[in-house]
PDB file of C-alpha atoms in Angstrom:
ATOM      1  CA  UNK W   1     -13.214  37.195 -14.865  1.00  0.00           C
ATOM      2  CA  UNK W   2     -10.744  33.856 -14.133  1.00  0.00           C
ATOM      3  CA  UNK W   3     -12.322  30.714 -13.083  1.00  0.00           C
ATOM      4  CA  UNK W   4     -10.653  27.807 -11.996  1.00  0.00           C
ATOM      5  CA  UNK W   5     -12.686  24.616 -12.718  1.00  0.00           C
ATOM      6  CA  UNK W   6     -12.825  21.663 -10.256  1.00  0.00           C
ATOM      7  CA  UNK W   7     -10.779  19.633 -12.783  1.00  0.00           C
ATOM      8  CA  UNK W   8      -7.873  22.629 -12.654  1.00  0.00           C
ATOM      9  CA  UNK W   9      -8.114  22.340  -8.763  1.00  0.00           C
ATOM     10  CA  UNK W  10      -7.423  18.935  -8.619  1.00  0.00           C
ATOM     11  CA  UNK W  11      -5.129  18.448 -11.535  1.00  0.00           C
ATOM     12  CA  UNK W  12      -2.725  21.115 -10.180  1.00  0.00           C
ATOM     13  CA  UNK W  13      -3.356  19.575  -6.502  1.00  0.00           C
ATOM     14  CA  UNK W  14      -4.957  22.587  -5.056  1.00  0.00           C
ATOM     15  CA  UNK W  15      -7.036  22.236  -1.628  1.00  0.00           C
ATOM     16  CA  UNK W  16     -10.511  22.604  -1.497  1.00  0.00           C
ATOM     17  CA  UNK W  17     -10.101  25.871   0.652  1.00  0.00           C
ATOM     18  CA  UNK W  18      -7.952  27.407  -2.442  1.00  0.00           C
ATOM     19  CA  UNK W  19     -10.744  27.230  -4.941  1.00  0.00           C
ATOM     20  CA  UNK W  20     -11.164  30.739  -5.806  1.00  0.00           C
ATOM     21  CA  UNK W  21     -12.859  33.478  -8.094  1.00  0.00           C
ATOM     22  CA  UNK W  22     -10.308  36.290  -9.351  1.00  0.00           C
ATOM     23  CA  UNK W  23     -12.578  39.348 -10.300  1.00  0.00           C
ATOM     24  CA  UNK W  24     -11.307  42.835 -10.579  1.00  0.00           C
ATOM     25  CA  UNK W  25      -8.339  42.352  -8.064  1.00  0.00           C
ATOM     26  CA  UNK W  26     -10.203  40.824  -5.453  1.00  0.00           C
ATOM     27  CA  UNK W  27     -10.069  37.399  -4.202  1.00  0.00           C
ATOM     28  CA  UNK W  28     -13.027  35.781  -2.950  1.00  0.00           C
ATOM     29  CA  UNK W  29     -13.818  32.211  -1.578  1.00  0.00           C
ATOM     30  CA  UNK W  30     -16.508  30.274  -3.950  1.00  0.00           C
ATOM     31  CA  UNK W  31     -19.389  28.901  -1.755  1.00  0.00           C
ATOM     32  CA  UNK W  32     -19.661  26.153  -3.833  1.00  0.00           C
ATOM     33  CA  UNK W  33     -15.946  25.073  -3.094  1.00  0.00           C
ATOM     34  CA  UNK W  34     -16.790  25.728   0.502  1.00  0.00           C
ATOM     35  CA  UNK W  35     -19.610  23.806   0.577  1.00  0.00           C
ATOM     36  CA  UNK W  36     -18.267  20.854  -1.053  1.00  0.00           C
ATOM     37  CA  UNK W  37     -15.242  21.005   1.356  1.00  0.00           C
ATOM     38  CA  UNK W  38     -17.601  20.540   4.287  1.00  0.00           C
ATOM     39  CA  UNK W  39     -19.396  17.773   2.622  1.00  0.00           C
ATOM     40  CA  UNK W  40     -16.409  16.045   2.473  1.00  0.00           C
ATOM     41  CA  UNK W  41     -15.421  16.455   5.878  1.00  0.00           C
ATOM     42  CA  UNK W  42     -18.403  15.008   6.941  1.00  0.00           C
ATOM     43  CA  UNK W  43     -18.186  12.184   4.714  1.00  0.00           C
ATOM     44  CA  UNK W  44     -14.652  11.548   6.012  1.00  0.00           C
ATOM     45  CA  UNK W  45     -15.552  11.935   9.617  1.00  0.00           C
ATOM     46  CA  UNK W  46     -18.506   9.285   9.175  1.00  0.00           C
ATOM     47  CA  UNK W  47     -15.644   7.264   7.474  1.00  0.00           C
ATOM     48  CA  UNK W  48     -13.676   7.326  10.369  1.00  0.00           C
ATOM     49  CA  UNK W  49     -16.391   6.581  12.441  1.00  0.00           C
ATOM     50  CA  UNK W  50     -17.235   3.538  10.797  1.00  0.00           C
ATOM     51  CA  UNK W  51     -17.882   0.429  13.301  1.00  0.00           C
ATOM     52  CA  UNK W  52     -14.884  -2.215  13.796  1.00  0.00           C
ATOM     53  CA  UNK W  53     -16.578  -5.155  13.009  1.00  0.00           C
ATOM     54  CA  UNK W  54     -17.896  -3.485   9.688  1.00  0.00           C
ATOM     55  CA  UNK W  55     -14.335  -2.064   8.767  1.00  0.00           C
ATOM     56  CA  UNK W  56     -12.781  -5.707   9.544  1.00  0.00           C
ATOM     57  CA  UNK W  57     -15.559  -7.070   7.380  1.00  0.00           C
ATOM     58  CA  UNK W  58     -14.439  -4.721   4.502  1.00  0.00           C
ATOM     59  CA  UNK W  59     -10.937  -5.481   4.713  1.00  0.00           C
ATOM     60  CA  UNK W  60     -11.609  -9.623   5.166  1.00  0.00           C
ATOM     61  CA  UNK W  61     -10.548 -10.974   1.357  1.00  0.00           C
ATOM     62  CA  UNK W  62     -13.221 -13.013  -0.329  1.00  0.00           C
ATOM     63  CA  UNK W  63     -10.922 -15.990   0.724  1.00  0.00           C
ATOM     64  CA  UNK W  64     -11.133 -15.396   4.306  1.00  0.00           C
ATOM     65  CA  UNK W  65      -8.098 -13.837   5.232  1.00  0.00           C
ATOM     66  CA  UNK W  66      -6.912 -10.521   5.954  1.00  0.00           C
ATOM     67  CA  UNK W  67      -3.699  -8.848   4.458  1.00  0.00           C
ATOM     68  CA  UNK W  68      -1.100  -7.209   6.941  1.00  0.00           C
ATOM     69  CA  UNK W  69      -1.423  -3.916   5.630  1.00  0.00           C
ATOM     70  CA  UNK W  70      -1.619  -0.263   6.984  1.00  0.00           C
ATOM     71  CA  UNK W  71      -5.391  -0.323   7.055  1.00  0.00           C
ATOM     72  CA  UNK W  72      -5.824  -3.156   9.170  1.00  0.00           C
ATOM     73  CA  UNK W  73      -2.743  -2.273  11.578  1.00  0.00           C
ATOM     74  CA  UNK W  74      -4.509   1.045  12.359  1.00  0.00           C
ATOM     75  CA  UNK W  75      -7.811  -0.604  12.830  1.00  0.00           C
ATOM     76  CA  UNK W  76      -6.315  -2.632  15.692  1.00  0.00           C
ATOM     77  CA  UNK W  77      -4.241  -0.003  16.993  1.00  0.00           C
ATOM     78  CA  UNK W  78      -1.097  -1.338  15.640  1.00  0.00           C
ATOM     79  CA  UNK W  79       1.757  -0.671  13.689  1.00  0.00           C
ATOM     80  CA  UNK W  80       2.625  -3.142  10.565  1.00  0.00           C
ATOM     81  CA  UNK W  81       6.013  -3.566  12.235  1.00  0.00           C
ATOM     82  CA  UNK W  82       4.285  -4.769  15.307  1.00  0.00           C
ATOM     83  CA  UNK W  83       2.383  -7.189  13.769  1.00  0.00           C
ATOM     84  CA  UNK W  84       5.435  -8.491  11.973  1.00  0.00           C
ATOM     85  CA  UNK W  85       7.568  -8.570  14.867  1.00  0.00           C
ATOM     86  CA  UNK W  86       5.255 -10.618  17.013  1.00  0.00           C
ATOM     87  CA  UNK W  87       4.858 -13.593  14.333  1.00  0.00           C
ATOM     88  CA  UNK W  88       5.959 -16.878  15.040  1.00  0.00           C
ATOM     89  CA  UNK W  89       9.160 -18.111  13.475  1.00  0.00           C
ATOM     90  CA  UNK W  90       7.331 -21.040  12.174  1.00  0.00           C
ATOM     91  CA  UNK W  91       4.324 -18.806  10.669  1.00  0.00           C
ATOM     92  CA  UNK W  92       6.145 -17.619   7.212  1.00  0.00           C
ATOM     93  CA  UNK W  93       2.983 -16.192   5.793  1.00  0.00           C
ATOM     94  CA  UNK W  94       1.885 -12.781   6.627  1.00  0.00           C
ATOM     95  CA  UNK W  95      -1.673 -13.066   5.803  1.00  0.00           C
ATOM     96  CA  UNK W  96      -1.830 -16.215   8.272  1.00  0.00           C
ATOM     97  CA  UNK W  97      -0.504 -14.207  10.933  1.00  0.00           C
ATOM     98  CA  UNK W  98      -2.788 -11.434  10.300  1.00  0.00           C
ATOM     99  CA  UNK W  99      -5.833 -13.093   9.961  1.00  0.00           C
ATOM    100  CA  UNK W 100      -4.895 -14.801  13.602  1.00  0.00           C
ATOM    101  CA  UNK W 101      -4.340 -11.460  14.980  1.00  0.00           C
ATOM    102  CA  UNK W 102      -7.938 -10.469  13.852  1.00  0.00           C
ATOM    103  CA  UNK W 103      -9.397 -13.506  15.159  1.00  0.00           C
ATOM    104  CA  UNK W 104      -7.815 -13.042  18.433  1.00  0.00           C
ATOM    105  CA  UNK W 105      -8.686  -9.094  18.437  1.00  0.00           C
ATOM    106  CA  UNK W 106     -12.558 -10.206  17.618  1.00  0.00           C
ATOM    107  CA  UNK W 107     -12.620 -12.851  20.592  1.00  0.00           C
ATOM    108  CA  UNK W 108     -10.735 -11.147  22.935  1.00  0.00           C
ATOM    109  CA  UNK W 109     -11.977  -7.541  22.917  1.00  0.00           C
ATOM    110  CA  UNK W 110     -15.380  -7.764  21.157  1.00  0.00           C
ATOM    111  CA  UNK W 111     -16.684 -11.049  23.045  1.00  0.00           C
ATOM    112  CA  UNK W 112     -20.212  -9.119  23.096  1.00  0.00           C
ATOM    113  CA  UNK W 113     -20.823  -8.963  19.569  1.00  0.00           C
ATOM    114  CA  UNK W 114     -19.823 -12.350  18.614  1.00  0.00           C
ATOM    115  CA  UNK W 115     -22.996 -12.505  16.763  1.00  0.00           C
ATOM    116  CA  UNK W 116     -21.869 -10.177  14.314  1.00  0.00           C
ATOM    117  CA  UNK W 117     -18.415 -11.312  13.796  1.00  0.00           C
ATOM    118  CA  UNK W 118     -18.836 -15.167  14.009  1.00  0.00           C
ATOM    119  CA  UNK W 119     -19.068 -15.943  10.102  1.00  0.00           C
ATOM    120  CA  UNK W 120     -16.187 -13.903   9.492  1.00  0.00           C
ATOM    121  CA  UNK W 121     -14.290 -16.082  11.947  1.00  0.00           C
ATOM    122  CA  UNK W 122     -15.606 -19.073  10.860  1.00  0.00           C
ATOM    123  CA  UNK W 123     -14.305 -18.281   7.351  1.00  0.00           C
ATOM    124  CA  UNK W 124     -11.149 -17.450   8.255  1.00  0.00           C
ATOM    125  CA  UNK W 125     -10.572 -20.307  10.358  1.00  0.00           C
ATOM    126  CA  UNK W 126     -11.545 -22.394   7.288  1.00  0.00           C
ATOM    127  CA  UNK W 127      -8.948 -20.771   5.218  1.00  0.00           C
ATOM    128  CA  UNK W 128      -6.361 -21.124   7.926  1.00  0.00           C
ATOM    129  CA  UNK W 129      -7.064 -24.844   8.256  1.00  0.00           C
ATOM    130  CA  UNK W 130      -7.387 -25.600   4.208  1.00  0.00           C
ATOM    131  CA  UNK W 131      -4.736 -22.916   3.098  1.00  0.00           C
ATOM    132  CA  UNK W 132      -2.392 -24.654   5.370  1.00  0.00           C
ATOM    133  CA  UNK W 133      -3.659 -28.288   5.877  1.00  0.00           C
ATOM    134  CA  UNK W 134      -4.262 -27.638   9.719  1.00  0.00           C
ATOM    135  CA  UNK W 135      -6.669 -30.021  11.411  1.00  0.00           C
ATOM    136  CA  UNK W 136      -6.608 -27.212  14.321  1.00  0.00           C
ATOM    137  CA  UNK W 137      -5.489 -23.509  14.294  1.00  0.00           C
ATOM    138  CA  UNK W 138      -5.913 -23.182  18.112  1.00  0.00           C
ATOM    139  CA  UNK W 139      -2.054 -23.020  18.732  1.00  0.00           C
ATOM    140  CA  UNK W 140      -1.761 -20.097  16.042  1.00  0.00           C
ATOM    141  CA  UNK W 141      -4.665 -18.365  17.660  1.00  0.00           C
ATOM    142  CA  UNK W 142      -3.331 -18.898  20.958  1.00  0.00           C
ATOM    143  CA  UNK W 143      -0.216 -17.060  20.078  1.00  0.00           C
ATOM    144  CA  UNK W 144      -1.913 -14.315  18.290  1.00  0.00           C
ATOM    145  CA  UNK W 145      -3.939 -13.721  21.694  1.00  0.00           C
ATOM    146  CA  UNK W 146      -0.411 -13.658  23.522  1.00  0.00           C
ATOM    147  CA  UNK W 147       0.767 -11.061  20.813  1.00  0.00           C
ATOM    148  CA  UNK W 148      -2.266  -8.605  21.716  1.00  0.00           C
ATOM    149  CA  UNK W 149      -1.859  -9.015  25.379  1.00  0.00           C
ATOM    150  CA  UNK W 150       1.488  -8.022  25.060  1.00  0.00           C
ATOM    151  CA  UNK W 151       0.955  -5.162  22.434  1.00  0.00           C
ATOM    152  CA  UNK W 152      -2.556  -3.838  23.820  1.00  0.00           C
ATOM    153  CA  UNK W 153      -2.224  -4.623  27.494  1.00  0.00           C
ATOM    154  CA  UNK W 154      -4.695  -1.980  28.696  1.00  0.00           C
ATOM    155  CA  UNK W 155      -7.206  -1.669  26.065  1.00  0.00           C
TER     156      UNK W 155
END
């Protein structure tokens, strides 16, 4: 009997569904692999349905900003290209614009959950003001709200 171990399976880039036992010319699917696959699928489903505010909290850097990356853009239902293309010319730092977009998204799209996200927004606003020596981030946040209104008009 030839047994393909979990390590062999992963090292050779097999799918979990391909985890098999070869015995006497018969191919059988290993029940453990099938159970593991079902468990992994359930875990993935839970991860995908995680709350938007929670996921934004996970993506926020300790310093208070968000990076302009694929994870953030997907969470906001945008592409990184859309995020970049709406950035005002005077904003040179992608982190600034990504942070402004997240703040605007929370304020406009999730006002009923303010108690959950207001500390994240405060930390992000503090970062914007301290990092860039601003006394008021309102103009940038206004630009971000306008950009979101264009990019996500019906949501």
